Amino acid sequence: MPQLILILLLIGLAIAAVIIVIYLVIMIVWTLVALVLRIVAWVFVLWLGSSLVGLVGGVVRGVVLPPFVLAGREEEQPGIATPEAVKAGRVLGAAPRGQASWDYAWPIYVPYQAKRDANAVLAAAKRISRDAFRSAFDSWILGALLLPVVTGYALGLWVSVLTWYLLMRLLGGVVHLVQTLGVRVYRWSGHLAQRRRKAELRCVKCYRVTLTPSYRCANPDCTAIHRDVRPGPLGVSHRRCGCGTRIPVTVSRAARQLTALCPLCDEDAPEGSGTRRVLPVPVIGAVSAGKTQFLTAGVVELAHQVESLSGTLTPISPGAEDFVRAAATAVANGRRVAKTAWDDRPEGVPLMLSVRGREAEVHFMDAAGENFVDWDRSGSLGYLDTTDTLLFILDPLALPAVRERLRRANEGDTVPLAQGDQEDAYASVVDRLRASRVPLDAKRLAVVLTKLDVLQRIPDTDGPDPEERDSVREWLRANGARGLVRRIDQDDFRNVGYFAVNSLGARDGSDPSHPVRVFDWVLRSADPRLAVVSARTSGTEEEGKAA
């Protein structure tokens, strides 16, 4: 029995010892866990604090990063949208239709340069955050200590930079939308203004027609030519040439400050080209029909008539100045002008007409009769395709029936006669235009009998009455040109005017036989406010086809 009690006592002591050991172990473990948790808590607090410090530093760094990048104080330099890059197509893409390249000018900031600046800021942020982590982990121990600081710094940096980026995208989108709307409104207003004025540029050298002249840079040391000055990606209200010179946009504004050029042949155009209506006045006819003499007398008297209306008729090219000067001398001396030398592409004579508050650029186009021998030669005169009015100069003295009477009257040496078949000269133009599908119905034709003063001196020859257009038509029918008149009136044109004028031109423009009456008909047909002879005395009402 005592042994059993001893055994039970020992067992109890063992159990008590185990319990005590377990308790001690639990207490030790608990203490260690509490200590570790306390350490972790302090570490977490320290990490959190250091990460917040890093976050604030990153935000501040992100705020100053964009201006630093744009100021060139960072390694990343924004790519510059230079005029050279614009011209090469690396900024705005492919050149507009009809142009070999973009103009040599700086693009608008939004979106072209703004996009490059934003990409440089993002690249700088990427480099800074990458360098921060690399520096922190040069040592694992240092990295463990600085990890929260670096992480907070990178997070703050990107939050700040991305916020700036999104705001810039939002504001840039709004600016771009406003610019796009402004460009469209600006372009349409300019286009409508040009249409209202019927403004265009007609080159007197290459004969091409365009609504958008080219312009030289205003800087005399710059050779840049701006092909399209309309509002667009190079400027909304103005643009800046690659040399830094401010260039106005829209044709109307550029024309007041810059030298205009034909965009197709690069020849200088008259000042203000592209901002006003252009009225070509081309003459066609056989050799020695009297085309140049007709223009000479008509232009001189046109200037007098315009001046009497307190208007002006001003030559706007060196060639026009020479023509007007020579014409005035010839008319004052009462002598005939020399025959026009043959030139495959003769230069026009542009004059600025200003009368009754209206302006128009009148181009007198005089080509030698050799240009009207056949289709090929007349084909080089591109202005015939685009003009609204043609002046067919017909020499009545060269008609076979009249030529014989002229010879018998010994008047053949008083004036040169048209050479060749005059109807062939007419056909060389009209048949070619029809073959080229040029609508003749939309054009006006003036049939001008020249040398009326000589015709009236021939015995037994009743010349037409210049005041009666039907009289001119009937005279032609009665003197061997019936087929030509029938073709003109019935086959070719709907709007035809018949005129008879003196070879040298009467001194007084009120004379119905003066060439200026033909010009008045042309101007009045285009715009009644451009008429230079009173309607009562001009008799220049538009005529249709003969019944």
XYZ file of C-alpha atoms in Angstrom:
547
model
C 0.000 0.000 0.000
C 2.738 2.507 0.832
C 4.365 1.659 -2.494
C 1.196 2.410 -4.370
C 0.905 5.735 -2.627
C 4.513 6.549 -3.508
C 3.927 5.691 -7.145
C 0.836 7.844 -7.282
C 2.751 10.682 -5.624
C 5.539 10.447 -8.170
C 3.043 10.381 -11.007
C 1.373 13.479 -9.618
C 4.698 15.230 -9.275
C 5.579 14.329 -12.883
C 2.260 15.630 -14.141
C 2.743 18.817 -12.173
C 6.237 19.201 -13.599
C 4.943 18.713 -17.149
C 2.200 21.251 -16.582
C 4.705 23.705 -15.199
C 7.017 23.148 -18.153
C 4.162 23.554 -20.626
C 3.067 26.698 -18.845
C 6.581 28.073 -18.898
C 6.957 27.212 -22.576
C 3.648 28.838 -23.367
C 4.580 31.927 -21.418
C 7.957 32.113 -23.097
C 6.430 31.618 -26.534
C 3.733 34.119 -25.740
C 6.293 36.603 -24.562
C 8.399 36.049 -27.657
C 5.379 36.382 -29.930
C 4.315 39.536 -28.138
C 7.821 40.868 -28.434
C 7.987 40.019 -32.143
C 4.589 41.567 -32.732
C 5.677 44.640 -30.872
C 8.824 44.831 -32.954
C 6.812 44.268 -36.149
C 4.371 46.962 -35.078
C 7.196 49.404 -34.529
C 8.783 48.381 -37.818
C 5.423 48.827 -39.566
C 5.006 52.230 -37.998
C 8.514 53.186 -39.029
C 7.995 51.829 -42.567
C 4.661 53.578 -42.839
C 6.154 56.843 -41.706
C 9.135 56.533 -43.994
C 6.918 55.566 -46.931
C 4.759 58.626 -46.263
C 7.887 60.752 -46.245
C 8.924 59.122 -49.529
C 5.415 59.628 -50.914
C 5.514 63.344 -50.152
C 8.978 63.600 -51.678
C 7.790 61.740 -54.785
C 4.773 64.009 -55.171
C 6.961 67.090 -54.909
C 9.421 65.605 -57.398
C 6.581 64.808 -59.761
C 5.238 68.348 -59.527
C 8.537 69.949 -60.506
C 9.479 67.285 -63.045
C 7.495 68.635 -66.074
C 8.888 72.181 -65.858
C 12.371 70.777 -65.256
C 12.076 68.592 -68.361
C 10.738 71.452 -70.481
C 13.488 73.737 -69.174
C 16.136 71.209 -70.202
C 17.283 70.464 -66.642
C 16.734 66.707 -66.942
C 18.515 64.066 -68.962
C 15.454 63.540 -71.142
C 15.137 66.266 -73.765
C 11.793 66.534 -75.591
C 11.941 65.868 -79.297
C 11.397 69.169 -81.091
C 8.841 69.328 -83.905
C 11.123 71.436 -86.093
C 10.158 72.993 -89.430
C 12.608 70.589 -91.078
C 10.780 67.642 -89.518
C 7.448 69.127 -90.578
C 8.623 69.494 -94.171
C 9.981 65.925 -94.152
C 6.612 64.566 -93.023
C 7.789 63.347 -89.603
C 5.412 65.589 -87.649
C 2.183 66.022 -89.591
C 2.417 62.921 -91.734
C 2.022 62.873 -95.491
C 1.786 66.193 -97.290
C -1.652 67.540 -98.239
C -3.040 66.521 -101.588
C -1.516 68.569 -104.368
C 1.615 69.540 -102.407
C 5.048 67.948 -102.539
C 5.593 68.604 -98.820
C 4.372 70.633 -95.884
C 5.426 74.252 -95.690
C 8.597 75.230 -93.831
C 6.958 76.433 -90.610
C 6.528 75.561 -86.940
C 3.468 73.453 -86.079
C 0.958 74.518 -83.445
C 1.901 73.384 -79.920
C -1.181 71.234 -79.275
C -1.059 68.396 -80.107
C 2.223 68.103 -82.009
C 4.855 69.505 -79.631
C 2.718 68.827 -76.535
C 2.809 65.096 -77.271
C 6.593 65.114 -77.484
C 6.885 67.065 -74.231
C 4.566 64.640 -72.422
C 6.527 61.627 -73.652
C 9.755 63.197 -72.381
C 8.201 63.734 -68.916
C 7.026 60.098 -68.767
C 10.472 58.907 -69.818
C 12.068 61.029 -67.079
C 9.674 59.622 -64.449
C 10.501 56.093 -65.539
C 14.229 56.754 -65.272
C 13.980 58.420 -61.846
C 11.920 55.607 -60.294
C 14.178 52.945 -61.798
C 17.329 54.684 -60.534
C 15.821 55.019 -57.044
C 15.243 51.259 -56.725
C 18.664 50.468 -58.145
C 20.375 52.755 -55.628
C 18.385 51.334 -52.714
C 19.277 47.738 -53.516
C 22.999 48.198 -53.878
C 22.969 46.423 -50.473
C 20.226 44.022 -49.310
C 20.293 45.395 -45.802
C 20.137 48.976 -47.072
C 17.453 47.930 -49.492
C 15.342 46.424 -46.728
C 15.613 49.613 -44.719
C 14.961 51.966 -47.649
C 12.356 49.869 -49.436
C 9.354 51.711 -47.927
C 10.951 55.098 -48.612
C 11.752 54.213 -52.227
C 8.360 52.611 -52.769
C 6.544 55.651 -51.397
C 8.771 57.957 -53.446
C 8.068 56.062 -56.681
C 4.360 55.899 -55.913
C 4.171 59.631 -55.195
C 6.207 60.419 -58.295
C 3.925 58.446 -60.612
C 0.724 59.668 -58.973
C 1.881 63.242 -59.482
C 3.168 62.718 -63.031
C 0.129 60.724 -64.179
C -2.205 63.324 -62.702
C -0.320 65.999 -64.644
C -0.413 63.831 -67.767
C -4.169 63.231 -67.557
C -4.854 66.915 -66.933
C -2.664 67.840 -69.891
C -4.468 65.313 -72.090
C -7.824 66.687 -70.982
C -6.863 70.326 -71.457
C -5.031 69.489 -74.667
C -8.114 67.728 -75.994
C -10.250 70.765 -75.238
C -7.698 73.087 -76.851
C -7.412 70.812 -79.885
C -11.201 70.703 -80.247
C -11.440 74.493 -80.058
C -8.577 74.815 -82.574
C -10.231 72.361 -84.960
C -13.529 74.227 -84.799
C -11.700 77.529 -85.221
C -9.818 76.230 -88.259
C -13.024 75.015 -89.892
C -14.875 78.256 -89.214
C -11.889 80.324 -90.333
C -11.453 78.291 -93.516
C -15.132 78.362 -94.408
C -15.407 82.093 -93.800
C -12.394 82.689 -96.049
C -13.761 80.307 -98.680
C -17.176 81.971 -98.664
C -15.573 85.413 -98.877
C -13.571 84.306 -101.921
C -16.655 82.820 -103.556
C -18.646 85.969 -102.880
C -15.951 88.073 -104.546
C -15.268 85.364 -107.158
C -11.634 85.828 -106.208
C -8.888 83.732 -107.763
C -5.367 83.901 -109.106
C -4.849 83.563 -112.852
C -1.213 83.389 -113.825
C -0.460 85.528 -116.890
C 2.554 83.336 -117.682
C 1.467 79.713 -117.208
C -2.295 80.469 -117.460
C -3.226 78.212 -114.541
C -6.052 79.157 -112.179
C -5.960 78.649 -108.408
C -7.752 79.834 -105.282
C -4.665 79.474 -103.085
C -1.631 81.509 -104.169
C 1.785 80.798 -102.715
C 3.628 83.481 -100.733
C 7.251 84.315 -100.071
C 8.355 84.731 -96.470
C 8.460 88.401 -95.479
C 12.057 87.959 -94.275
C 14.302 88.994 -97.206
C 17.001 86.601 -95.981
C 14.612 83.622 -96.005
C 13.896 81.704 -99.205
C 10.890 79.789 -97.867
C 7.726 79.726 -99.966
C 4.465 79.069 -98.142
C 2.199 77.093 -100.440
C -0.933 76.995 -98.293
C -1.531 79.838 -95.847
C -4.990 78.701 -94.840
C -5.582 77.997 -91.109
C -4.480 74.501 -90.156
C -1.874 72.513 -88.225
C 0.759 75.173 -88.914
C -1.284 77.972 -87.396
C -4.836 79.022 -86.625
C -4.663 82.820 -86.525
C -1.076 83.089 -87.771
C 1.900 80.836 -88.389
C 5.599 81.148 -87.754
C 8.001 80.507 -90.596
C 11.011 78.312 -89.939
C 13.115 81.473 -89.810
C 10.893 82.853 -87.029
C 8.985 85.413 -89.092
C 5.296 85.772 -88.288
C 3.164 84.873 -91.313
C -0.543 85.812 -91.533
C -3.015 83.084 -92.400
C -5.843 83.283 -94.965
C -5.321 84.573 -98.477
C -6.916 87.949 -97.746
C -4.532 88.735 -94.875
C -1.421 87.297 -96.519
C -2.071 89.255 -99.709
C -1.787 92.541 -97.803
C 1.699 91.788 -96.461
C 3.439 89.174 -98.608
C 4.574 88.719 -102.190
C 2.257 86.341 -104.017
C 3.457 83.681 -106.453
C 1.775 81.323 -108.846
C 1.897 77.961 -107.002
C 2.481 76.100 -110.260
C 5.283 78.047 -111.957
C 6.568 80.138 -108.988
C 6.385 83.356 -111.005
C 5.635 86.496 -109.016
C 1.985 87.481 -109.179
C 0.594 91.024 -108.919
C 0.104 92.418 -105.435
C -3.193 91.312 -103.931
C -3.594 88.343 -106.263
C -6.145 85.829 -105.055
C -8.310 88.414 -103.265
C -10.255 89.796 -106.221
C -12.079 88.718 -109.311
C -10.060 88.178 -112.483
C -11.597 88.836 -115.897
C -9.552 87.429 -118.793
C -10.122 89.225 -122.104
C -8.495 87.002 -124.742
C -8.495 87.875 -128.432
C -8.332 85.224 -131.149
C -8.035 85.638 -134.885
C -5.867 85.224 -137.938
C -2.515 86.882 -138.579
C -2.911 90.665 -139.144
C -6.632 90.598 -138.338
C -6.033 93.645 -136.113
C -5.984 92.084 -132.648
C -3.160 94.153 -131.166
C -4.413 97.374 -132.744
C -7.858 96.680 -131.300
C -6.449 96.104 -127.801
C -4.215 99.172 -128.017
C -7.011 101.593 -128.873
C -9.432 99.933 -126.478
C -7.156 99.960 -123.432
C -6.249 103.641 -123.833
C -9.891 104.700 -124.097
C -10.868 102.330 -121.286
C -8.479 104.225 -119.015
C -10.101 107.527 -120.054
C -13.613 106.226 -119.447
C -12.679 104.839 -116.035
C -10.987 108.096 -115.069
C -14.143 110.024 -116.011
C -15.991 107.869 -113.485
C -13.413 108.729 -110.780
C -11.991 105.249 -111.049
C -8.558 103.916 -111.902
C -7.065 101.486 -114.402
C -3.580 100.581 -113.247
C -1.015 98.222 -114.804
C 0.131 95.711 -112.190
C 3.101 94.068 -113.889
C 6.201 95.370 -115.688
C 4.901 93.967 -118.967
C 1.562 95.710 -118.466
C 3.305 99.013 -117.755
C 5.245 98.723 -121.005
C 2.094 97.871 -122.956
C 0.074 100.786 -121.555
C 2.918 103.226 -122.178
C 3.383 102.060 -125.773
C -0.379 102.054 -126.383
C -0.788 105.622 -125.139
C 2.041 106.791 -127.400
C 0.624 104.997 -130.438
C -2.883 106.393 -129.940
C -1.600 109.914 -129.291
C 0.438 109.827 -132.522
C -2.349 108.198 -134.526
C -0.130 105.403 -135.772
C -0.539 101.673 -136.020
C 1.263 99.338 -133.683
C 3.652 96.656 -134.831
C 2.394 93.147 -135.358
C 2.642 90.935 -132.279
C 5.655 88.642 -132.444
C 4.848 84.969 -132.297
C 5.343 83.482 -128.860
C 4.165 79.993 -128.015
C 3.083 81.183 -124.549
C 2.585 84.972 -124.639
C 2.388 86.834 -121.352
C -0.865 88.548 -120.476
C -1.370 92.229 -119.682
C -2.906 92.498 -116.184
C -4.622 95.771 -115.260
C -6.351 96.646 -111.996
C -9.782 98.145 -112.633
C -11.408 100.069 -109.797
C -14.730 101.774 -110.473
C -17.868 102.483 -108.431
C -16.347 100.799 -105.405
C -15.770 97.550 -107.312
C -12.419 96.006 -108.157
C -11.453 93.500 -110.799
C -8.200 92.333 -112.297
C -8.554 92.488 -116.080
C -6.155 90.340 -118.110
C -5.825 91.273 -121.766
C -4.421 88.220 -123.542
C -2.924 89.005 -126.952
C -1.504 86.111 -128.953
C -0.045 86.359 -132.438
C -2.170 84.998 -135.271
C 0.363 82.199 -135.787
C -1.006 80.679 -132.570
C -4.341 80.076 -134.315
C -3.116 78.130 -137.316
C -4.127 74.746 -135.914
C -5.179 72.865 -132.753
C -1.655 72.150 -131.575
C -0.619 75.786 -131.500
C -3.807 77.065 -129.904
C -3.553 74.250 -127.359
C -0.623 76.024 -125.704
C -2.932 78.930 -124.789
C -4.434 77.376 -121.683
C -6.282 80.548 -120.713
C -8.764 79.925 -123.537
C -10.070 76.875 -121.680
C -10.898 78.730 -118.468
C -12.041 82.153 -119.647
C -15.726 83.114 -119.678
C -15.444 85.348 -122.747
C -13.703 85.070 -126.117
C -13.144 87.969 -128.525
C -12.958 86.787 -132.144
C -11.297 89.520 -134.211
C -12.490 89.285 -137.809
C -10.997 91.338 -140.640
C -13.839 92.177 -143.075
C -11.332 93.384 -145.673
C -9.953 89.846 -145.989
C -13.307 88.356 -146.984
C -13.000 87.365 -150.668
C -15.906 89.547 -151.834
C -14.576 92.608 -150.028
C -10.933 92.009 -150.894
C -11.698 92.339 -154.595
C -13.514 95.643 -154.087
C -10.637 96.843 -151.907
C -8.166 96.070 -154.684
C -10.231 97.935 -157.257
C -10.412 100.957 -154.937
C -6.597 100.953 -154.494
C -7.024 100.807 -150.721
C -5.145 97.548 -150.301
C -1.931 99.226 -149.190
C -3.522 101.398 -146.512
C -3.823 98.624 -143.959
C -2.477 95.064 -143.642
C -5.024 92.344 -144.341
C -5.630 89.170 -142.372
C -3.668 86.226 -143.698
C -4.962 82.718 -144.093
C -8.487 81.438 -143.561
C -10.108 83.357 -140.706
C -12.686 80.642 -140.154
C -9.838 78.169 -139.672
C -8.369 80.463 -137.014
C -11.740 80.456 -135.252
C -12.032 76.684 -135.573
C -8.514 76.101 -134.216
C -9.809 77.350 -130.874
C -13.469 76.355 -130.808
C -13.034 72.849 -132.197
C -10.192 72.162 -129.789
C -12.263 73.389 -126.840
C -15.156 71.166 -127.871
C -12.836 68.181 -128.286
C -11.491 68.873 -124.783
C -15.092 68.820 -123.463
C -14.993 72.482 -122.503
C -18.649 73.634 -122.279
C -18.995 76.328 -124.942
C -22.549 77.092 -123.810
C -21.118 78.602 -120.634
C -18.901 81.037 -122.546
C -19.656 84.344 -124.235
C -18.321 85.257 -127.667
C -17.801 88.729 -129.098
C -17.429 88.785 -132.890
C -15.509 91.990 -133.610
C -15.232 93.331 -137.158
C -12.170 95.538 -137.283
C -11.031 98.192 -139.766
C -14.542 99.602 -140.148
C -13.101 103.007 -141.071
C -11.255 101.480 -144.037
C -14.282 99.403 -145.023
C -16.481 102.502 -145.167
C -14.085 104.155 -147.632
C -14.514 101.425 -150.244
C -16.878 102.486 -153.020
C -20.083 100.502 -153.481
C -19.625 98.884 -150.065
C -22.173 99.498 -147.361
C -20.518 98.789 -144.045
C -22.507 97.590 -141.035
C -24.026 100.026 -138.581
C -21.944 99.647 -135.362
C -24.930 100.721 -133.274
C -27.028 97.824 -134.556
C -25.662 94.412 -133.638
C -28.036 92.664 -136.009
C -26.658 94.903 -138.735
C -23.180 93.462 -138.177
C -24.535 89.934 -138.279
C -26.521 90.565 -141.464
C -23.564 92.269 -143.128
C -21.449 89.178 -142.530
C -24.137 86.958 -143.987
C -24.380 89.152 -147.055
C -20.621 89.238 -147.647
C -19.640 85.595 -147.754
C -19.588 84.652 -144.054
C -23.084 83.145 -143.815
C -21.735 79.715 -142.891
C -19.502 81.148 -140.168
C -22.370 83.141 -138.660
C -24.661 80.115 -138.733
C -22.042 78.001 -137.014
C -21.389 80.613 -134.330
C -25.042 81.287 -133.549
C -26.535 77.836 -133.936
C -23.771 75.344 -133.177
C -21.198 76.887 -130.873
C -22.362 79.669 -128.528
C -25.581 80.800 -126.912
C -24.418 84.263 -125.892
C -22.936 86.157 -128.844
C -22.344 89.875 -129.345
C -21.539 91.394 -132.740
C -19.437 94.562 -133.005
C -17.833 96.710 -135.693
C -14.899 98.925 -134.712
C -12.477 101.300 -136.376
C -8.902 100.198 -136.945
C -7.310 103.094 -135.074
C -10.191 103.824 -132.740
C -12.287 106.976 -132.697
C -11.017 109.757 -130.481
C -14.263 109.776 -128.499
C -15.237 106.643 -126.624
C -18.913 107.514 -127.070
C -18.568 106.624 -130.763
C -20.287 103.226 -131.245
C -17.386 102.085 -133.440
C -14.802 102.515 -130.704
C -13.162 99.277 -129.412
C -13.905 100.322 -125.830
C -17.533 99.350 -126.487
C -16.466 95.731 -126.728
C -14.640 95.981 -123.397
C -17.718 97.576 -121.861
C -19.798 94.618 -123.069
C -17.336 92.194 -121.492
C -17.255 94.062 -118.172
C -20.997 94.669 -118.080
C -21.678 90.981 -118.768
C -19.488 89.990 -115.826
C -20.851 92.619 -113.420
C -23.125 95.546 -114.393
C -21.364 97.683 -111.787
C -18.138 97.420 -113.797
C -19.672 99.097 -116.852
C -17.624 102.045 -118.091
C -19.942 103.409 -120.806
C -23.445 104.636 -119.994
C -26.149 102.141 -120.908
C -27.988 104.769 -122.974
C -25.116 105.172 -125.410
C -23.377 101.821 -125.165
C -25.997 99.529 -126.656
C -24.166 96.648 -125.004
C -27.099 94.595 -123.847
C -26.312 90.914 -123.969
C -27.476 89.148 -127.086
C -28.515 85.581 -127.461
C -28.528 83.491 -130.552
C -30.146 84.791 -133.634
C -33.616 83.448 -134.212
